PDB file of C-alpha atoms in Angstrom:
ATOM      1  CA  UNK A  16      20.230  50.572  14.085  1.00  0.00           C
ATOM      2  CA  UNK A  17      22.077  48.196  16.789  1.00  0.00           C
ATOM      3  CA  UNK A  18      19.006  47.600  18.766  1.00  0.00           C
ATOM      4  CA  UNK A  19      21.619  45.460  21.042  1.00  0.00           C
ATOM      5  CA  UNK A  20      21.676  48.607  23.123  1.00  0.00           C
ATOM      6  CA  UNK A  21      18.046  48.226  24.448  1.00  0.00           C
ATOM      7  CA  UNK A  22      17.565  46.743  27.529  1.00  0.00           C
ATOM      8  CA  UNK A  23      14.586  47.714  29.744  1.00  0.00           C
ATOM      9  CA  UNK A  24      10.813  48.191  28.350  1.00  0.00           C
ATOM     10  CA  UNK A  25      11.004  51.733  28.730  1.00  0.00           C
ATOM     11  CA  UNK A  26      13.587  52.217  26.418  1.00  0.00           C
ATOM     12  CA  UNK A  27      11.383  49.704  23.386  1.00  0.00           C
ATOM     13  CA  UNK A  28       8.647  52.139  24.001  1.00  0.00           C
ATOM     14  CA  UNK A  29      10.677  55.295  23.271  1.00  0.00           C
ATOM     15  CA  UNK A  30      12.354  53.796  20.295  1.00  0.00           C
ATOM     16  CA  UNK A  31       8.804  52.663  19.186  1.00  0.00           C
ATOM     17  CA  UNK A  32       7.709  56.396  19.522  1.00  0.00           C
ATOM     18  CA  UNK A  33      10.737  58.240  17.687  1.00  0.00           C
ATOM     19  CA  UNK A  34      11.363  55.739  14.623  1.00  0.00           C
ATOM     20  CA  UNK A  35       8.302  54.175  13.135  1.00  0.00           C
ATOM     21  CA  UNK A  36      10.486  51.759  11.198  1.00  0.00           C
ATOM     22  CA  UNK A  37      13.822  50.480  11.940  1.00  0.00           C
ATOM     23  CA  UNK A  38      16.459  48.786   9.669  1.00  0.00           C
ATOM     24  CA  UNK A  39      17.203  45.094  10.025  1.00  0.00           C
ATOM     25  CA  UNK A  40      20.762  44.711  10.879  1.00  0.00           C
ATOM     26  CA  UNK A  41      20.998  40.900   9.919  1.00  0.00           C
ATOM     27  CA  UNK A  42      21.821  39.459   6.947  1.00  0.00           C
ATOM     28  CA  UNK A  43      19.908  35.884   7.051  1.00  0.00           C
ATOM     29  CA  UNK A  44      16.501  34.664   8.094  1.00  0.00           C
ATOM     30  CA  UNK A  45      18.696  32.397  10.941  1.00  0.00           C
ATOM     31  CA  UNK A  46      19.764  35.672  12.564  1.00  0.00           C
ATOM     32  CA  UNK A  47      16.576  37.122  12.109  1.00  0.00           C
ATOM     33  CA  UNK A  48      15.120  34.100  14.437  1.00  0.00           C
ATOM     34  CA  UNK A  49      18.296  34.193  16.810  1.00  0.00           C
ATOM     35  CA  UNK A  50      17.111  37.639  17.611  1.00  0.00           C
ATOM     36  CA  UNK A  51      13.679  37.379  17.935  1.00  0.00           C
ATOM     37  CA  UNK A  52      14.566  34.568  20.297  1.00  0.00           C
ATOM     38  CA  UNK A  53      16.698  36.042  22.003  1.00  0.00           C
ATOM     39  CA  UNK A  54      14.541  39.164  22.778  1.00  0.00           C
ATOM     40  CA  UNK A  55      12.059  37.225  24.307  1.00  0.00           C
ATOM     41  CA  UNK A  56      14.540  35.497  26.564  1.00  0.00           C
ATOM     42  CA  UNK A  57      15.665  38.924  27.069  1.00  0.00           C
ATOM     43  CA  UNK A  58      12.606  40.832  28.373  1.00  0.00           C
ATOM     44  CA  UNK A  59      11.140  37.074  29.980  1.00  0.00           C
ATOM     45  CA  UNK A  60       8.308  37.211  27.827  1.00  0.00           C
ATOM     46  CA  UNK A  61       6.352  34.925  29.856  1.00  0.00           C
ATOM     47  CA  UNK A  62       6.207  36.830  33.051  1.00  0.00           C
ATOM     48  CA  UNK A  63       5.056  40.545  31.117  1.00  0.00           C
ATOM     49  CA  UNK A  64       1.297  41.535  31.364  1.00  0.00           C
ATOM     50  CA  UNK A  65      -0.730  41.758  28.628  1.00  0.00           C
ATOM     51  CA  UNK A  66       0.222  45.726  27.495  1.00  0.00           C
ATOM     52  CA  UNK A  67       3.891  44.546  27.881  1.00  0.00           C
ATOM     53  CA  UNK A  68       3.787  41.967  26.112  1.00  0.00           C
ATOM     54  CA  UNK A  69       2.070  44.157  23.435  1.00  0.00           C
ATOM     55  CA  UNK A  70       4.546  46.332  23.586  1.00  0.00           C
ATOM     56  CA  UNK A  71       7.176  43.836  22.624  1.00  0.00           C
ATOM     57  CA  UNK A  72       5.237  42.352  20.152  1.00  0.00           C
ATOM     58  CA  UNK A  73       5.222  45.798  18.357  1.00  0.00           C
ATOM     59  CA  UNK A  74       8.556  46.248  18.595  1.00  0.00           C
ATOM     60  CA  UNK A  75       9.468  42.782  17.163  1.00  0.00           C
ATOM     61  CA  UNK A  76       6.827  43.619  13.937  1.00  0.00           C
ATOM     62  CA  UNK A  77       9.003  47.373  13.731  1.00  0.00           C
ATOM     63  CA  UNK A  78      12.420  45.848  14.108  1.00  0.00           C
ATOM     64  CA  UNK A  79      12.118  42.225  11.638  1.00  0.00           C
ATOM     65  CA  UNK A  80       9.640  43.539   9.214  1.00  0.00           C
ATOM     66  CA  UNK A  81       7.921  40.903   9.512  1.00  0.00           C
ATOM     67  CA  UNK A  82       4.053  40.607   9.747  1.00  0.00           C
ATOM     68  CA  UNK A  83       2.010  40.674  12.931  1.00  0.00           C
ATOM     69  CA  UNK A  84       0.159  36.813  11.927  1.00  0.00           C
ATOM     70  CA  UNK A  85       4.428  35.839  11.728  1.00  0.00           C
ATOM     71  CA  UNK A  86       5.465  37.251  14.744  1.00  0.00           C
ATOM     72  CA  UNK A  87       2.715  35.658  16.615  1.00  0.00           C
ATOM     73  CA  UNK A  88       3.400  32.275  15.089  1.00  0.00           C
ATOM     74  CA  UNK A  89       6.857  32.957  16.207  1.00  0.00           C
ATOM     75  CA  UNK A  90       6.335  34.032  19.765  1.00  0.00           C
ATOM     76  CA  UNK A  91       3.856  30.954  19.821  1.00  0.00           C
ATOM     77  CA  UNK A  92       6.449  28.737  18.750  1.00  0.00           C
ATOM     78  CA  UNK A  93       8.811  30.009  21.151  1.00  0.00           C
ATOM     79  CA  UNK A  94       6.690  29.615  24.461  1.00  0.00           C
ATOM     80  CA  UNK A  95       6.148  26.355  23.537  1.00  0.00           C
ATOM     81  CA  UNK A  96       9.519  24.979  22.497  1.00  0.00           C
ATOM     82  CA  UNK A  97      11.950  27.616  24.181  1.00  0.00           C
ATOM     83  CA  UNK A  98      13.392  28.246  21.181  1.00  0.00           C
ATOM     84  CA  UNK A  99      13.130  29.245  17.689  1.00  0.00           C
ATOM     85  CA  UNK A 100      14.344  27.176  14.813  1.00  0.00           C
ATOM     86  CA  UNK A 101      13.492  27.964  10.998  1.00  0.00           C
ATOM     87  CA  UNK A 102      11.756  25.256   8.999  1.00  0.00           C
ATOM     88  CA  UNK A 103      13.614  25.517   5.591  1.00  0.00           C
ATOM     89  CA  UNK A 104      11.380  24.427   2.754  1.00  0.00           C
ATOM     90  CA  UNK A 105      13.791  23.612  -0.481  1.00  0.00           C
ATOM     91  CA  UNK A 106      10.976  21.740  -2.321  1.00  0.00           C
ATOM     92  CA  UNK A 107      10.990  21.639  -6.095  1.00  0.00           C
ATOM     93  CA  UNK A 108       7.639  22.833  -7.017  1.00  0.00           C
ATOM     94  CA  UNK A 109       5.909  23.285 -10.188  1.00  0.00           C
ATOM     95  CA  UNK A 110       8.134  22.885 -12.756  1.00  0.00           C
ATOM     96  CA  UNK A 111       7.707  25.335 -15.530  1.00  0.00           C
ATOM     97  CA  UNK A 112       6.548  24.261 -18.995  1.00  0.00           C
ATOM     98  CA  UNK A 113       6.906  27.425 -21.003  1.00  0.00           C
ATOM     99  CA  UNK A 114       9.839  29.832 -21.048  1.00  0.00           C
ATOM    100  CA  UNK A 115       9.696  33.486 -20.643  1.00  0.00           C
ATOM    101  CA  UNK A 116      10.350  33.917 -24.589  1.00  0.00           C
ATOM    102  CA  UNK A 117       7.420  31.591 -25.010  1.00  0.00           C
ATOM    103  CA  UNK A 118       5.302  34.199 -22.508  1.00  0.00           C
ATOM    104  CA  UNK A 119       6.985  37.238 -24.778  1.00  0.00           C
ATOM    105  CA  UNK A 120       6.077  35.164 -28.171  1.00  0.00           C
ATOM    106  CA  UNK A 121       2.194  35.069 -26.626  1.00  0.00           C
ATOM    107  CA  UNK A 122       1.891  38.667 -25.797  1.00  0.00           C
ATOM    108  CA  UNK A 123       3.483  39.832 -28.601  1.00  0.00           C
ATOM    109  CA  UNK A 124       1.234  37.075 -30.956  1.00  0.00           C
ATOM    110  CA  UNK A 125      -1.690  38.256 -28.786  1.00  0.00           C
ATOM    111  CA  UNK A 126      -0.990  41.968 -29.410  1.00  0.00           C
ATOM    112  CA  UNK A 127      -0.583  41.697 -32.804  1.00  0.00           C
ATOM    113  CA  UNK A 128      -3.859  40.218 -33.176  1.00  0.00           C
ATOM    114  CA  UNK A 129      -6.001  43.204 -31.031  1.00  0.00           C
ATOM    115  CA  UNK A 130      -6.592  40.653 -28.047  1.00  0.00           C
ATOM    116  CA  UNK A 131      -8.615  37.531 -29.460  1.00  0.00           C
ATOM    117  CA  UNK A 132     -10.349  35.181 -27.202  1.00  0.00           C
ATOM    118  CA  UNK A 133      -8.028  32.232 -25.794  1.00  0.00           C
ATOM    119  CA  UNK A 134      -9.408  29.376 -28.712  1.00  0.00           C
ATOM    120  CA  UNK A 135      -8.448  31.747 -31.346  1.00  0.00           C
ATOM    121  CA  UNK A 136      -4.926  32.560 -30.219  1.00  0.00           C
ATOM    122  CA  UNK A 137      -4.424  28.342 -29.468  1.00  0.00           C
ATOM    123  CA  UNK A 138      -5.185  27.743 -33.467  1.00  0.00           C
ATOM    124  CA  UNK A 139      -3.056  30.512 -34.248  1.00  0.00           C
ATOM    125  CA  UNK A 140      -0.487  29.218 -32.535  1.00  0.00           C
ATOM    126  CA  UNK A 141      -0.808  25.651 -33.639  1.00  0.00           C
ATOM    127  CA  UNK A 142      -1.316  27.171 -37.215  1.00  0.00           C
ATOM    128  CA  UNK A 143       1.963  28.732 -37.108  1.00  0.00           C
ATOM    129  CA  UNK A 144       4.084  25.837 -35.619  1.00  0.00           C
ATOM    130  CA  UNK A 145       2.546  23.863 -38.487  1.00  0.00           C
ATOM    131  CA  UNK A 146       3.507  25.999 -41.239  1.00  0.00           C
ATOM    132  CA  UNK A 147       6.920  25.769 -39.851  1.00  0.00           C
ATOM    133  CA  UNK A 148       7.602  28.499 -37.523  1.00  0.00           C
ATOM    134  CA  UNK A 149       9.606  26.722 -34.501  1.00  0.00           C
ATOM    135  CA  UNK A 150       9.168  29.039 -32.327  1.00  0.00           C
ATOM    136  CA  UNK A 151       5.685  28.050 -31.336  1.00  0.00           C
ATOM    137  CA  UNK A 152       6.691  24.457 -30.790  1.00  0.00           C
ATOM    138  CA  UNK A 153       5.844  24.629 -27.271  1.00  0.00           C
ATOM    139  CA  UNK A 154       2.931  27.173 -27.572  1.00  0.00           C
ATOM    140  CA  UNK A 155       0.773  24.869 -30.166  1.00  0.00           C
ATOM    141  CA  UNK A 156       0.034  22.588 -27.313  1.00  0.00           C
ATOM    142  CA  UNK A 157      -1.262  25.208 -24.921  1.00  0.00           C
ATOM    143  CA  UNK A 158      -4.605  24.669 -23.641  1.00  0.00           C
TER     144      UNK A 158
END
């Protein structure tokens, strides 16, 4: 839906009232913001009262998919900066010890033994790497 075309309050709350959920027409988070911004430029969402700005607040939840607690933050952000800018997080993280055959190799060792408690699938584990099975290289150190 090009929700471009919507200009005045009245029309958010009719679009609100025939299409509980609308289709994002961006393809990026960026655009996402630009929008958002850009509709409270829009409408001046300083000046609205208290049901008005409700009303937009709705219809930025409907239209971004995003969560109410987001939206907020956003609109929050916005009065106080005038604008919205995303805060990309590329950070490395955890770094992951055991691949997913390693996962498979424990469900399926787990399985085979009718679900034993966690100290007795560790031994079998380290009982299997030691009689040579290389597969459970990783998996004998598991704690």
């Amino acid at each position: 839906m090009d929700t471009r075309l919507i200009k005045s309050l009245q029309q958010v709350e009719e679009l609100l009232q025939a299409t509980p959920q609308i289709q994002p027409g961006w393809k990026s988070k960026d655009e996402c913001y630009q929008w958002i911004a850009g509709t409270l430029k829009h409408f001046r969402y300083r000046t609205l009262s208290k049901p008005e700005k409700g009303l937009i607040k709705r219809y930025l939840i409907v239209a971004s998919g995003y969560s109410r607690a987001q939206i907020t933050r956003l609109i929050k952000e916005y009065l106080n900066l005038g604008l919205l800018k995303r805060k990309q997080r590329t950070t490395k993280g955890f770094e992951t010890k055991y691949s997913k055959a390693d996962i498979r190799l424990l469900a399926e060792t787990d399985r085979l033994h009718n679900g034993l408690n966690g100290p007795a699938i560790k031994k079998i584990c380290e009982r299997a790497y030691q009689r040579g099975d290389g597969r459970y290289k990783r998996l004998a150190g598991i704690s």
